[in-house]
Amino acid sequence: MQARNAYPMLARAIAALATVFIASTGHAAPYPEPIDLGHGVHVFVGAREEASRANGGHVANQGFIVAADGVIVIDSGLSAGFAEHMLRVIRARTGKPVALVILTWPMDEAIFGAGQFQERGAPVLAHEAAARLIAERCERCLAQRRTTLGEELMAGTRVPRPDRVFRGSQTLSVAGRRLELIDEDGAAAPGSIAVWDPESGVLFAGGLASFGRIPETGNGALDAWIKALGRLGTLPARTVVPAHGRPGDPGDLGGLAGYLDALQRRTRQAYAAGMSLLEAPRTVAVAEYRDWALYNTLHPRNVHHAYLAFERRELEGEPP
């Protein structure tokens, strides 16, 4: 009888140890499978949250296109572990090699998986301004991610060095597919680009777009960003893939532009009224977007950055 009673206790102990192990690794759930947008286009949709061990750091979107002669990857995720997941998914769908990895902006959640593709012979392409920023900043960024997410989750992750860089909008023919690289350098971040795939009607807007989740504006320029969204909205896209949030349609770009415009106008009004830098992030609201994910976390930061931009303009003798 005593031996039989020991089994449930042992089972509970094993379950408890497993729970502790899963929590410590940050992999409480597997990385998601991609959604199929048709015409060979597949997209992994990240959680609309800040990166954490619980979500495995998967908080942004990545995609791949199975073209006639190979696979084109659009952004590579936050870690080597996620990039390995992408590679397994790609192999399960096609035996074609990865022909190219395109980085749409120089943020952690887009770039840190790229090294895994390079190790397998796939070149990485980025805007020259993005490549420059990656070289200048991203070792520090990676060290911070290792601290916050843990060494295990970030194991094997390294800062990539793009193999190819470009500047200016241009047509790219790769693996039998014609893509348009749209240069919006400085809008969402230095070297931010969009990738337009006319064959599928899918626009990979990268960091230029965020749907249902407040964007992080500290690396961009609001005037340029709003204009860029207007230009992207004229493309005949059937689906727009943002960096954050579910894929949407061109109309969603207007929704994001509405947030950026309201952020800029209301922060300008607060600045002109003499509100302090300390007070503005606590006071300036864009209540229409309060239901977007991370509003309470990211919107005050965005007000802070917008206020500093007006301050810089005034110091340089320009009207705020």
PDB file of C-alpha atoms in Angstrom:
ATOM      1  CA  MET A   1       0.000   0.000   0.000  1.00  0.00           C
ATOM      2  CA  GLN A   2       2.804   2.401   0.863  1.00  0.00           C
ATOM      3  CA  ALA A   3       4.530   1.670  -2.460  1.00  0.00           C
ATOM      4  CA  ARG A   4       1.326   2.311  -4.414  1.00  0.00           C
ATOM      5  CA  ASN A   5       0.808   5.673  -2.621  1.00  0.00           C
ATOM      6  CA  ALA A   6       4.353   6.686  -3.547  1.00  0.00           C
ATOM      7  CA  TYR A   7       3.599   6.648  -7.284  1.00  0.00           C
ATOM      8  CA  PRO A   8       1.234   9.666  -7.320  1.00  0.00           C
ATOM      9  CA  MET A   9       3.733  11.575  -5.186  1.00  0.00           C
ATOM     10  CA  LEU A  10       6.528  10.696  -7.598  1.00  0.00           C
ATOM     11  CA  ALA A  11       4.403  11.712 -10.583  1.00  0.00           C
ATOM     12  CA  ARG A  12       3.613  15.068  -8.986  1.00  0.00           C
ATOM     13  CA  ALA A  13       7.279  15.636  -8.227  1.00  0.00           C
ATOM     14  CA  ILE A  14       8.272  14.863 -11.827  1.00  0.00           C
ATOM     15  CA  ALA A  15       5.545  17.185 -13.131  1.00  0.00           C
ATOM     16  CA  ALA A  16       6.757  19.954 -10.836  1.00  0.00           C
ATOM     17  CA  LEU A  17      10.328  19.539 -12.033  1.00  0.00           C
ATOM     18  CA  ALA A  18       9.160  19.636 -15.653  1.00  0.00           C
ATOM     19  CA  THR A  19       7.256  22.842 -15.012  1.00  0.00           C
ATOM     20  CA  VAL A  20      10.325  24.465 -13.480  1.00  0.00           C
ATOM     21  CA  PHE A  21      12.437  23.332 -16.454  1.00  0.00           C
ATOM     22  CA  ILE A  22      10.005  24.693 -19.034  1.00  0.00           C
ATOM     23  CA  ALA A  23       9.737  28.010 -17.211  1.00  0.00           C
ATOM     24  CA  SER A  24      13.504  28.313 -16.949  1.00  0.00           C
ATOM     25  CA  THR A  25      14.011  27.748 -20.666  1.00  0.00           C
ATOM     26  CA  GLY A  26      11.267  30.150 -21.733  1.00  0.00           C
ATOM     27  CA  HIS A  27       9.656  27.516 -23.974  1.00  0.00           C
ATOM     28  CA  ALA A  28       6.325  26.999 -22.265  1.00  0.00           C
ATOM     29  CA  ALA A  29       4.819  26.579 -25.724  1.00  0.00           C
ATOM     30  CA  PRO A  30       6.355  25.778 -29.122  1.00  0.00           C
ATOM     31  CA  TYR A  31       6.972  28.488 -31.672  1.00  0.00           C
ATOM     32  CA  PRO A  32       3.967  28.949 -33.952  1.00  0.00           C
ATOM     33  CA  GLU A  33       3.419  27.356 -37.314  1.00  0.00           C
ATOM     34  CA  PRO A  34       3.135  29.856 -40.174  1.00  0.00           C
ATOM     35  CA  ILE A  35      -0.068  30.878 -41.872  1.00  0.00           C
ATOM     36  CA  ASP A  36      -0.289  30.251 -45.617  1.00  0.00           C
ATOM     37  CA  LEU A  37      -1.114  33.382 -47.631  1.00  0.00           C
ATOM     38  CA  GLY A  38      -1.030  31.561 -50.969  1.00  0.00           C
ATOM     39  CA  HIS A  39       1.330  31.805 -53.940  1.00  0.00           C
ATOM     40  CA  GLY A  40       4.119  30.279 -51.860  1.00  0.00           C
ATOM     41  CA  VAL A  41       3.991  32.938 -49.113  1.00  0.00           C
ATOM     42  CA  HIS A  42       4.042  31.877 -45.462  1.00  0.00           C
ATOM     43  CA  VAL A  43       4.076  34.115 -42.380  1.00  0.00           C
ATOM     44  CA  PHE A  44       4.875  33.480 -38.713  1.00  0.00           C
ATOM     45  CA  VAL A  45       2.782  35.813 -36.539  1.00  0.00           C
ATOM     46  CA  GLY A  46       4.371  36.946 -33.278  1.00  0.00           C
ATOM     47  CA  ALA A  47       2.677  37.695 -29.980  1.00  0.00           C
ATOM     48  CA  ARG A  48       1.541  41.291 -29.509  1.00  0.00           C
ATOM     49  CA  GLU A  49       3.595  41.539 -26.349  1.00  0.00           C
ATOM     50  CA  GLU A  50       7.027  42.585 -25.210  1.00  0.00           C
ATOM     51  CA  ALA A  51       9.636  39.841 -25.526  1.00  0.00           C
ATOM     52  CA  SER A  52       9.767  37.495 -22.546  1.00  0.00           C
ATOM     53  CA  ARG A  53      10.832  34.012 -21.630  1.00  0.00           C
ATOM     54  CA  ALA A  54       7.179  32.984 -21.627  1.00  0.00           C
ATOM     55  CA  ASN A  55       6.693  33.850 -25.323  1.00  0.00           C
ATOM     56  CA  GLY A  56      10.170  32.694 -26.332  1.00  0.00           C
ATOM     57  CA  GLY A  57      10.959  36.199 -27.571  1.00  0.00           C
ATOM     58  CA  HIS A  58       8.682  35.685 -30.561  1.00  0.00           C
ATOM     59  CA  VAL A  59       6.930  39.054 -30.732  1.00  0.00           C
ATOM     60  CA  ALA A  60       7.333  40.029 -34.385  1.00  0.00           C
ATOM     61  CA  ASN A  61       6.416  38.601 -37.766  1.00  0.00           C
ATOM     62  CA  GLN A  62       8.656  36.790 -40.223  1.00  0.00           C
ATOM     63  CA  GLY A  63       7.906  35.219 -43.564  1.00  0.00           C
ATOM     64  CA  PHE A  64       9.231  33.126 -46.373  1.00  0.00           C
ATOM     65  CA  ILE A  65       8.396  32.767 -50.035  1.00  0.00           C
ATOM     66  CA  VAL A  66       8.765  29.417 -51.771  1.00  0.00           C
ATOM     67  CA  ALA A  67       9.747  30.585 -55.252  1.00  0.00           C
ATOM     68  CA  ALA A  68      10.467  28.595 -58.396  1.00  0.00           C
ATOM     69  CA  ASP A  69      14.150  28.041 -57.671  1.00  0.00           C
ATOM     70  CA  GLY A  70      14.517  28.579 -53.946  1.00  0.00           C
ATOM     71  CA  VAL A  71      13.223  30.143 -50.755  1.00  0.00           C
ATOM     72  CA  ILE A  72      13.367  33.833 -49.830  1.00  0.00           C
ATOM     73  CA  VAL A  73      13.210  34.618 -46.109  1.00  0.00           C
ATOM     74  CA  ILE A  74      11.878  37.979 -44.901  1.00  0.00           C
ATOM     75  CA  ASP A  75      13.308  38.761 -41.448  1.00  0.00           C
ATOM     76  CA  SER A  76      14.801  36.081 -39.250  1.00  0.00           C
ATOM     77  CA  GLY A  77      13.487  36.409 -35.707  1.00  0.00           C
ATOM     78  CA  LEU A  78      15.009  37.280 -32.351  1.00  0.00           C
ATOM     79  CA  SER A  79      17.128  34.200 -31.742  1.00  0.00           C
ATOM     80  CA  ALA A  80      19.033  31.324 -33.268  1.00  0.00           C
ATOM     81  CA  GLY A  81      16.434  29.010 -31.748  1.00  0.00           C
ATOM     82  CA  PHE A  82      13.611  30.634 -33.668  1.00  0.00           C
ATOM     83  CA  ALA A  83      15.651  30.629 -36.871  1.00  0.00           C
ATOM     84  CA  GLU A  84      16.163  26.882 -36.446  1.00  0.00           C
ATOM     85  CA  HIS A  85      12.398  26.532 -36.130  1.00  0.00           C
ATOM     86  CA  MET A  86      11.977  28.494 -39.369  1.00  0.00           C
ATOM     87  CA  LEU A  87      14.450  26.216 -41.105  1.00  0.00           C
ATOM     88  CA  ARG A  88      12.616  23.087 -39.919  1.00  0.00           C
ATOM     89  CA  VAL A  89       9.315  24.498 -41.161  1.00  0.00           C
ATOM     90  CA  ILE A  90      10.823  25.406 -44.531  1.00  0.00           C
ATOM     91  CA  ARG A  91      12.342  21.921 -44.940  1.00  0.00           C
ATOM     92  CA  ALA A  92       8.963  20.353 -44.143  1.00  0.00           C
ATOM     93  CA  ARG A  93       7.425  22.270 -47.049  1.00  0.00           C
ATOM     94  CA  THR A  94      10.117  22.204 -49.704  1.00  0.00           C
ATOM     95  CA  GLY A  95      13.499  20.764 -50.541  1.00  0.00           C
ATOM     96  CA  LYS A  96      14.541  23.990 -52.256  1.00  0.00           C
ATOM     97  CA  PRO A  97      17.485  25.874 -50.724  1.00  0.00           C
ATOM     98  CA  VAL A  98      17.217  29.226 -48.989  1.00  0.00           C
ATOM     99  CA  ALA A  99      18.416  31.621 -51.671  1.00  0.00           C
ATOM    100  CA  LEU A 100      18.327  34.895 -49.703  1.00  0.00           C
ATOM    101  CA  VAL A 101      17.419  36.424 -46.339  1.00  0.00           C
ATOM    102  CA  ILE A 102      16.119  40.012 -46.485  1.00  0.00           C
ATOM    103  CA  LEU A 103      16.181  42.141 -43.328  1.00  0.00           C
ATOM    104  CA  THR A 104      13.520  44.851 -43.454  1.00  0.00           C
ATOM    105  CA  TRP A 105      14.833  46.895 -40.510  1.00  0.00           C
ATOM    106  CA  PRO A 106      17.688  46.760 -37.999  1.00  0.00           C
ATOM    107  CA  MET A 107      15.720  45.757 -34.902  1.00  0.00           C
ATOM    108  CA  ASP A 108      16.482  42.745 -32.703  1.00  0.00           C
ATOM    109  CA  GLU A 109      13.329  40.822 -33.589  1.00  0.00           C
ATOM    110  CA  ALA A 110      14.170  40.992 -37.297  1.00  0.00           C
ATOM    111  CA  ILE A 111      17.897  40.308 -37.385  1.00  0.00           C
ATOM    112  CA  PHE A 112      19.223  37.998 -34.684  1.00  0.00           C
ATOM    113  CA  GLY A 113      18.260  34.751 -36.388  1.00  0.00           C
ATOM    114  CA  ALA A 114      20.099  35.624 -39.597  1.00  0.00           C
ATOM    115  CA  GLY A 115      23.367  34.006 -38.558  1.00  0.00           C
ATOM    116  CA  GLN A 116      21.762  30.552 -38.656  1.00  0.00           C
ATOM    117  CA  PHE A 117      20.908  31.030 -42.319  1.00  0.00           C
ATOM    118  CA  GLN A 118      24.380  32.345 -43.088  1.00  0.00           C
ATOM    119  CA  GLU A 119      25.913  29.248 -41.522  1.00  0.00           C
ATOM    120  CA  ARG A 120      24.015  27.213 -44.116  1.00  0.00           C
ATOM    121  CA  GLY A 121      25.216  29.328 -47.005  1.00  0.00           C
ATOM    122  CA  ALA A 122      22.303  31.727 -47.441  1.00  0.00           C
ATOM    123  CA  PRO A 123      23.357  35.361 -48.000  1.00  0.00           C
ATOM    124  CA  VAL A 124      21.751  38.167 -46.007  1.00  0.00           C
ATOM    125  CA  LEU A 125      20.634  41.420 -47.647  1.00  0.00           C
ATOM    126  CA  ALA A 126      19.944  44.704 -45.840  1.00  0.00           C
ATOM    127  CA  HIS A 127      19.849  48.424 -46.531  1.00  0.00           C
ATOM    128  CA  GLU A 128      23.273  49.973 -46.037  1.00  0.00           C
ATOM    129  CA  ALA A 129      21.996  52.222 -43.226  1.00  0.00           C
ATOM    130  CA  ALA A 130      20.556  49.193 -41.435  1.00  0.00           C
ATOM    131  CA  ALA A 131      23.839  47.307 -41.816  1.00  0.00           C
ATOM    132  CA  ARG A 132      25.692  50.285 -40.361  1.00  0.00           C
ATOM    133  CA  LEU A 133      23.367  50.484 -37.345  1.00  0.00           C
ATOM    134  CA  ILE A 134      23.605  46.729 -36.744  1.00  0.00           C
ATOM    135  CA  ALA A 135      27.403  46.989 -36.634  1.00  0.00           C
ATOM    136  CA  GLU A 136      27.313  49.995 -34.293  1.00  0.00           C
ATOM    137  CA  ARG A 137      24.664  48.945 -31.786  1.00  0.00           C
ATOM    138  CA  CYS A 138      23.662  45.342 -31.892  1.00  0.00           C
ATOM    139  CA  GLU A 139      26.359  43.704 -29.791  1.00  0.00           C
ATOM    140  CA  ARG A 140      24.996  45.757 -26.890  1.00  0.00           C
ATOM    141  CA  CYS A 141      21.440  44.833 -27.845  1.00  0.00           C
ATOM    142  CA  LEU A 142      22.303  41.137 -27.890  1.00  0.00           C
ATOM    143  CA  ALA A 143      23.968  41.372 -24.487  1.00  0.00           C
ATOM    144  CA  GLN A 144      20.814  42.991 -23.098  1.00  0.00           C
ATOM    145  CA  ARG A 145      18.648  40.257 -24.604  1.00  0.00           C
ATOM    146  CA  ARG A 146      20.829  37.574 -23.049  1.00  0.00           C
ATOM    147  CA  THR A 147      20.351  39.253 -19.676  1.00  0.00           C
ATOM    148  CA  THR A 148      16.575  39.678 -19.929  1.00  0.00           C
ATOM    149  CA  LEU A 149      15.644  36.476 -21.790  1.00  0.00           C
ATOM    150  CA  GLY A 150      18.362  34.176 -20.499  1.00  0.00           C
ATOM    151  CA  GLU A 151      21.399  32.484 -21.967  1.00  0.00           C
ATOM    152  CA  GLU A 152      19.486  29.315 -22.803  1.00  0.00           C
ATOM    153  CA  LEU A 153      16.827  30.991 -24.914  1.00  0.00           C
ATOM    154  CA  MET A 154      19.450  33.084 -26.724  1.00  0.00           C
ATOM    155  CA  ALA A 155      21.989  30.239 -27.091  1.00  0.00           C
ATOM    156  CA  GLY A 156      23.867  30.293 -30.392  1.00  0.00           C
ATOM    157  CA  THR A 157      22.570  33.746 -31.326  1.00  0.00           C
ATOM    158  CA  ARG A 158      25.040  36.195 -32.821  1.00  0.00           C
ATOM    159  CA  VAL A 159      24.975  39.587 -34.467  1.00  0.00           C
ATOM    160  CA  PRO A 160      24.828  39.105 -38.248  1.00  0.00           C
ATOM    161  CA  ARG A 161      26.889  41.011 -40.747  1.00  0.00           C
ATOM    162  CA  PRO A 162      24.861  41.408 -43.962  1.00  0.00           C
ATOM    163  CA  ASP A 163      26.568  39.926 -47.013  1.00  0.00           C
ATOM    164  CA  ARG A 164      24.930  42.364 -49.404  1.00  0.00           C
ATOM    165  CA  VAL A 165      23.789  45.940 -48.886  1.00  0.00           C
ATOM    166  CA  PHE A 166      21.871  48.338 -51.100  1.00  0.00           C
ATOM    167  CA  ARG A 167      20.491  51.859 -51.196  1.00  0.00           C
ATOM    168  CA  GLY A 168      17.532  53.170 -53.166  1.00  0.00           C
ATOM    169  CA  SER A 169      14.347  51.428 -54.252  1.00  0.00           C
ATOM    170  CA  GLN A 170      15.007  48.723 -56.826  1.00  0.00           C
ATOM    171  CA  THR A 171      13.820  45.522 -58.443  1.00  0.00           C
ATOM    172  CA  LEU A 172      15.359  42.303 -57.190  1.00  0.00           C
ATOM    173  CA  SER A 173      15.214  39.037 -59.129  1.00  0.00           C
ATOM    174  CA  VAL A 174      15.999  36.061 -56.902  1.00  0.00           C
ATOM    175  CA  ALA A 175      15.163  32.351 -57.073  1.00  0.00           C
ATOM    176  CA  GLY A 176      12.906  32.970 -60.064  1.00  0.00           C
ATOM    177  CA  ARG A 177      10.838  35.624 -58.264  1.00  0.00           C
ATOM    178  CA  ARG A 178      10.712  39.353 -58.942  1.00  0.00           C
ATOM    179  CA  LEU A 179      10.480  41.509 -55.825  1.00  0.00           C
ATOM    180  CA  GLU A 180      10.455  45.261 -55.332  1.00  0.00           C
ATOM    181  CA  LEU A 181      12.629  46.645 -52.539  1.00  0.00           C
ATOM    182  CA  ILE A 182      11.105  49.921 -51.363  1.00  0.00           C
ATOM    183  CA  ASP A 183      13.600  52.201 -49.631  1.00  0.00           C
ATOM    184  CA  GLU A 184      12.053  54.186 -46.775  1.00  0.00           C
ATOM    185  CA  ASP A 185      15.328  54.822 -44.968  1.00  0.00           C
ATOM    186  CA  GLY A 186      14.839  56.704 -41.724  1.00  0.00           C
ATOM    187  CA  ALA A 187      11.046  56.467 -41.609  1.00  0.00           C
ATOM    188  CA  ALA A 188      10.576  53.735 -38.980  1.00  0.00           C
ATOM    189  CA  ALA A 189      14.318  53.314 -38.435  1.00  0.00           C
ATOM    190  CA  PRO A 190      17.575  53.758 -40.322  1.00  0.00           C
ATOM    191  CA  GLY A 191      17.449  51.408 -43.278  1.00  0.00           C
ATOM    192  CA  SER A 192      13.761  50.533 -42.973  1.00  0.00           C
ATOM    193  CA  ILE A 193      12.422  48.971 -46.168  1.00  0.00           C
ATOM    194  CA  ALA A 194       9.333  47.231 -47.490  1.00  0.00           C
ATOM    195  CA  VAL A 195       9.317  44.211 -49.799  1.00  0.00           C
ATOM    196  CA  TRP A 196       6.585  44.070 -52.441  1.00  0.00           C
ATOM    197  CA  ASP A 197       5.835  40.714 -54.081  1.00  0.00           C
ATOM    198  CA  PRO A 198       3.619  41.433 -57.112  1.00  0.00           C
ATOM    199  CA  GLU A 199       3.097  37.731 -57.888  1.00  0.00           C
ATOM    200  CA  SER A 200       1.309  37.074 -54.608  1.00  0.00           C
ATOM    201  CA  GLY A 201       0.021  40.577 -53.952  1.00  0.00           C
ATOM    202  CA  VAL A 202       1.695  40.504 -50.537  1.00  0.00           C
ATOM    203  CA  LEU A 203       3.492  43.549 -49.159  1.00  0.00           C
ATOM    204  CA  PHE A 204       5.986  42.850 -46.385  1.00  0.00           C
ATOM    205  CA  ALA A 205       5.944  46.260 -44.711  1.00  0.00           C
ATOM    206  CA  GLY A 206       8.379  45.297 -41.951  1.00  0.00           C
ATOM    207  CA  GLY A 207       8.903  47.863 -39.227  1.00  0.00           C
ATOM    208  CA  LEU A 208       7.006  50.454 -41.260  1.00  0.00           C
ATOM    209  CA  ALA A 209       3.751  48.800 -40.139  1.00  0.00           C
ATOM    210  CA  SER A 210       2.230  47.699 -36.846  1.00  0.00           C
ATOM    211  CA  PHE A 211      -1.434  46.603 -36.705  1.00  0.00           C
ATOM    212  CA  GLY A 212      -3.311  46.492 -33.421  1.00  0.00           C
ATOM    213  CA  ARG A 213      -0.078  47.071 -31.503  1.00  0.00           C
ATOM    214  CA  ILE A 214       1.455  50.456 -30.719  1.00  0.00           C
ATOM    215  CA  PRO A 215       4.685  50.905 -32.724  1.00  0.00           C
ATOM    216  CA  GLU A 216       7.972  51.941 -31.190  1.00  0.00           C
ATOM    217  CA  THR A 217       8.855  55.305 -32.742  1.00  0.00           C
ATOM    218  CA  GLY A 218      12.163  56.161 -31.077  1.00  0.00           C
ATOM    219  CA  ASN A 219      14.305  55.146 -34.052  1.00  0.00           C
ATOM    220  CA  GLY A 220      12.193  56.811 -36.721  1.00  0.00           C
ATOM    221  CA  ALA A 221      10.999  60.201 -37.977  1.00  0.00           C
ATOM    222  CA  LEU A 222       7.258  60.775 -37.752  1.00  0.00           C
ATOM    223  CA  ASP A 223       6.915  63.078 -40.779  1.00  0.00           C
ATOM    224  CA  ALA A 224       8.802  60.670 -43.044  1.00  0.00           C
ATOM    225  CA  TRP A 225       6.980  57.662 -41.615  1.00  0.00           C
ATOM    226  CA  ILE A 226       3.514  59.076 -42.241  1.00  0.00           C
ATOM    227  CA  LYS A 227       4.459  59.907 -45.841  1.00  0.00           C
ATOM    228  CA  ALA A 228       5.918  56.436 -46.339  1.00  0.00           C
ATOM    229  CA  LEU A 229       2.664  54.825 -45.194  1.00  0.00           C
ATOM    230  CA  GLY A 230       0.782  56.946 -47.719  1.00  0.00           C
ATOM    231  CA  ARG A 231       3.017  55.701 -50.530  1.00  0.00           C
ATOM    232  CA  LEU A 232       2.732  52.063 -49.455  1.00  0.00           C
ATOM    233  CA  GLY A 233      -1.021  52.417 -49.301  1.00  0.00           C
ATOM    234  CA  THR A 234      -1.171  53.071 -53.046  1.00  0.00           C
ATOM    235  CA  LEU A 235       0.215  49.636 -53.931  1.00  0.00           C
ATOM    236  CA  PRO A 236      -2.356  47.079 -55.159  1.00  0.00           C
ATOM    237  CA  ALA A 237      -1.652  44.735 -52.248  1.00  0.00           C
ATOM    238  CA  ARG A 238      -4.218  42.153 -51.194  1.00  0.00           C
ATOM    239  CA  THR A 239      -2.351  41.512 -47.907  1.00  0.00           C
ATOM    240  CA  VAL A 240       0.036  43.638 -45.864  1.00  0.00           C
ATOM    241  CA  VAL A 241       2.357  41.894 -43.420  1.00  0.00           C
ATOM    242  CA  PRO A 242       3.443  44.248 -40.605  1.00  0.00           C
ATOM    243  CA  ALA A 243       6.349  43.742 -38.226  1.00  0.00           C
ATOM    244  CA  HIS A 244       3.836  43.463 -35.391  1.00  0.00           C
ATOM    245  CA  GLY A 245       0.220  42.323 -35.425  1.00  0.00           C
ATOM    246  CA  ARG A 246      -1.883  40.164 -37.719  1.00  0.00           C
ATOM    247  CA  PRO A 247      -1.537  40.597 -41.492  1.00  0.00           C
ATOM    248  CA  GLY A 248      -4.059  43.086 -42.791  1.00  0.00           C
ATOM    249  CA  ASP A 249      -4.852  45.135 -45.869  1.00  0.00           C
ATOM    250  CA  PRO A 250      -3.718  48.528 -47.202  1.00  0.00           C
ATOM    251  CA  GLY A 251      -6.438  50.273 -45.208  1.00  0.00           C
ATOM    252  CA  ASP A 252      -4.685  49.261 -42.006  1.00  0.00           C
ATOM    253  CA  LEU A 253      -1.706  51.387 -43.031  1.00  0.00           C
ATOM    254  CA  GLY A 254      -4.006  54.394 -42.785  1.00  0.00           C
ATOM    255  CA  GLY A 255      -4.962  53.358 -39.270  1.00  0.00           C
ATOM    256  CA  LEU A 256      -1.330  53.364 -38.220  1.00  0.00           C
ATOM    257  CA  ALA A 257      -0.745  56.711 -39.939  1.00  0.00           C
ATOM    258  CA  GLY A 258      -3.655  58.056 -37.899  1.00  0.00           C
ATOM    259  CA  TYR A 259      -1.914  57.107 -34.674  1.00  0.00           C
ATOM    260  CA  LEU A 260       1.409  58.623 -35.739  1.00  0.00           C
ATOM    261  CA  ASP A 261      -0.288  61.842 -36.855  1.00  0.00           C
ATOM    262  CA  ALA A 262      -2.231  62.179 -33.594  1.00  0.00           C
ATOM    263  CA  LEU A 263       0.923  61.438 -31.584  1.00  0.00           C
ATOM    264  CA  GLN A 264       2.804  64.157 -33.417  1.00  0.00           C
ATOM    265  CA  ARG A 265       0.050  66.788 -33.319  1.00  0.00           C
ATOM    266  CA  ARG A 266      -0.848  66.337 -29.678  1.00  0.00           C
ATOM    267  CA  THR A 267       2.748  66.256 -28.516  1.00  0.00           C
ATOM    268  CA  ARG A 268       3.432  69.421 -30.531  1.00  0.00           C
ATOM    269  CA  GLN A 269       0.486  71.106 -28.818  1.00  0.00           C
ATOM    270  CA  ALA A 270       1.789  70.084 -25.399  1.00  0.00           C
ATOM    271  CA  TYR A 271       5.282  71.311 -26.261  1.00  0.00           C
ATOM    272  CA  ALA A 272       3.989  74.634 -27.559  1.00  0.00           C
ATOM    273  CA  ALA A 273       1.916  75.052 -24.378  1.00  0.00           C
ATOM    274  CA  GLY A 274       5.054  74.754 -22.250  1.00  0.00           C
ATOM    275  CA  MET A 275       4.373  71.321 -20.829  1.00  0.00           C
ATOM    276  CA  SER A 276       7.539  69.715 -19.441  1.00  0.00           C
ATOM    277  CA  LEU A 277       9.256  66.592 -20.748  1.00  0.00           C
ATOM    278  CA  LEU A 278       8.407  64.887 -17.474  1.00  0.00           C
ATOM    279  CA  GLU A 279       4.724  65.772 -17.666  1.00  0.00           C
ATOM    280  CA  ALA A 280       4.045  65.198 -21.384  1.00  0.00           C
ATOM    281  CA  PRO A 281       4.343  61.369 -21.447  1.00  0.00           C
ATOM    282  CA  ARG A 282       1.915  61.172 -18.527  1.00  0.00           C
ATOM    283  CA  THR A 283      -0.545  63.609 -20.079  1.00  0.00           C
ATOM    284  CA  VAL A 284      -0.573  63.369 -23.885  1.00  0.00           C
ATOM    285  CA  ALA A 285      -3.048  60.666 -24.874  1.00  0.00           C
ATOM    286  CA  VAL A 286      -4.295  59.185 -28.117  1.00  0.00           C
ATOM    287  CA  ALA A 287      -7.297  57.538 -26.522  1.00  0.00           C
ATOM    288  CA  GLU A 288      -8.656  56.226 -29.831  1.00  0.00           C
ATOM    289  CA  TYR A 289      -5.781  53.716 -29.834  1.00  0.00           C
ATOM    290  CA  ARG A 290      -5.945  52.758 -26.168  1.00  0.00           C
ATOM    291  CA  ASP A 291      -7.137  49.260 -27.052  1.00  0.00           C
ATOM    292  CA  TRP A 292      -4.023  48.569 -29.159  1.00  0.00           C
ATOM    293  CA  ALA A 293      -1.591  46.229 -27.468  1.00  0.00           C
ATOM    294  CA  LEU A 294       1.164  47.812 -25.342  1.00  0.00           C
ATOM    295  CA  TYR A 295      -0.479  51.249 -25.360  1.00  0.00           C
ATOM    296  CA  ASN A 296       0.282  51.875 -21.686  1.00  0.00           C
ATOM    297  CA  THR A 297       3.896  50.784 -22.115  1.00  0.00           C
ATOM    298  CA  LEU A 298       4.917  52.166 -25.504  1.00  0.00           C
ATOM    299  CA  HIS A 299       2.756  55.254 -26.022  1.00  0.00           C
ATOM    300  CA  PRO A 300       4.379  57.268 -23.190  1.00  0.00           C
ATOM    301  CA  ARG A 301       7.799  56.408 -24.643  1.00  0.00           C
ATOM    302  CA  ASN A 302       6.633  57.595 -28.049  1.00  0.00           C
ATOM    303  CA  VAL A 303       5.477  60.911 -26.559  1.00  0.00           C
ATOM    304  CA  HIS A 304       8.887  61.254 -24.920  1.00  0.00           C
ATOM    305  CA  HIS A 305      10.681  60.746 -28.249  1.00  0.00           C
ATOM    306  CA  ALA A 306       8.322  63.092 -30.119  1.00  0.00           C
ATOM    307  CA  TYR A 307       8.844  65.805 -27.490  1.00  0.00           C
ATOM    308  CA  LEU A 308      12.629  65.491 -27.804  1.00  0.00           C
ATOM    309  CA  ALA A 309      12.332  65.793 -31.592  1.00  0.00           C
ATOM    310  CA  PHE A 310      10.469  69.106 -31.223  1.00  0.00           C
ATOM    311  CA  GLU A 311      13.077  70.274 -28.743  1.00  0.00           C
ATOM    312  CA  ARG A 312      15.885  69.464 -31.197  1.00  0.00           C
ATOM    313  CA  ARG A 313      14.102  71.334 -33.975  1.00  0.00           C
ATOM    314  CA  GLU A 314      13.789  74.427 -31.838  1.00  0.00           C
ATOM    315  CA  LEU A 315      17.443  74.272 -30.816  1.00  0.00           C
ATOM    316  CA  GLU A 316      18.378  74.068 -34.519  1.00  0.00           C
ATOM    317  CA  GLY A 317      16.288  77.157 -35.282  1.00  0.00           C
ATOM    318  CA  GLU A 318      13.437  75.312 -36.987  1.00  0.00           C
ATOM    319  CA  PRO A 319       9.765  75.661 -36.041  1.00  0.00           C
ATOM    320  CA  PRO A 320       8.725  72.728 -33.797  1.00  0.00           C
TER     321      PRO A 320
END
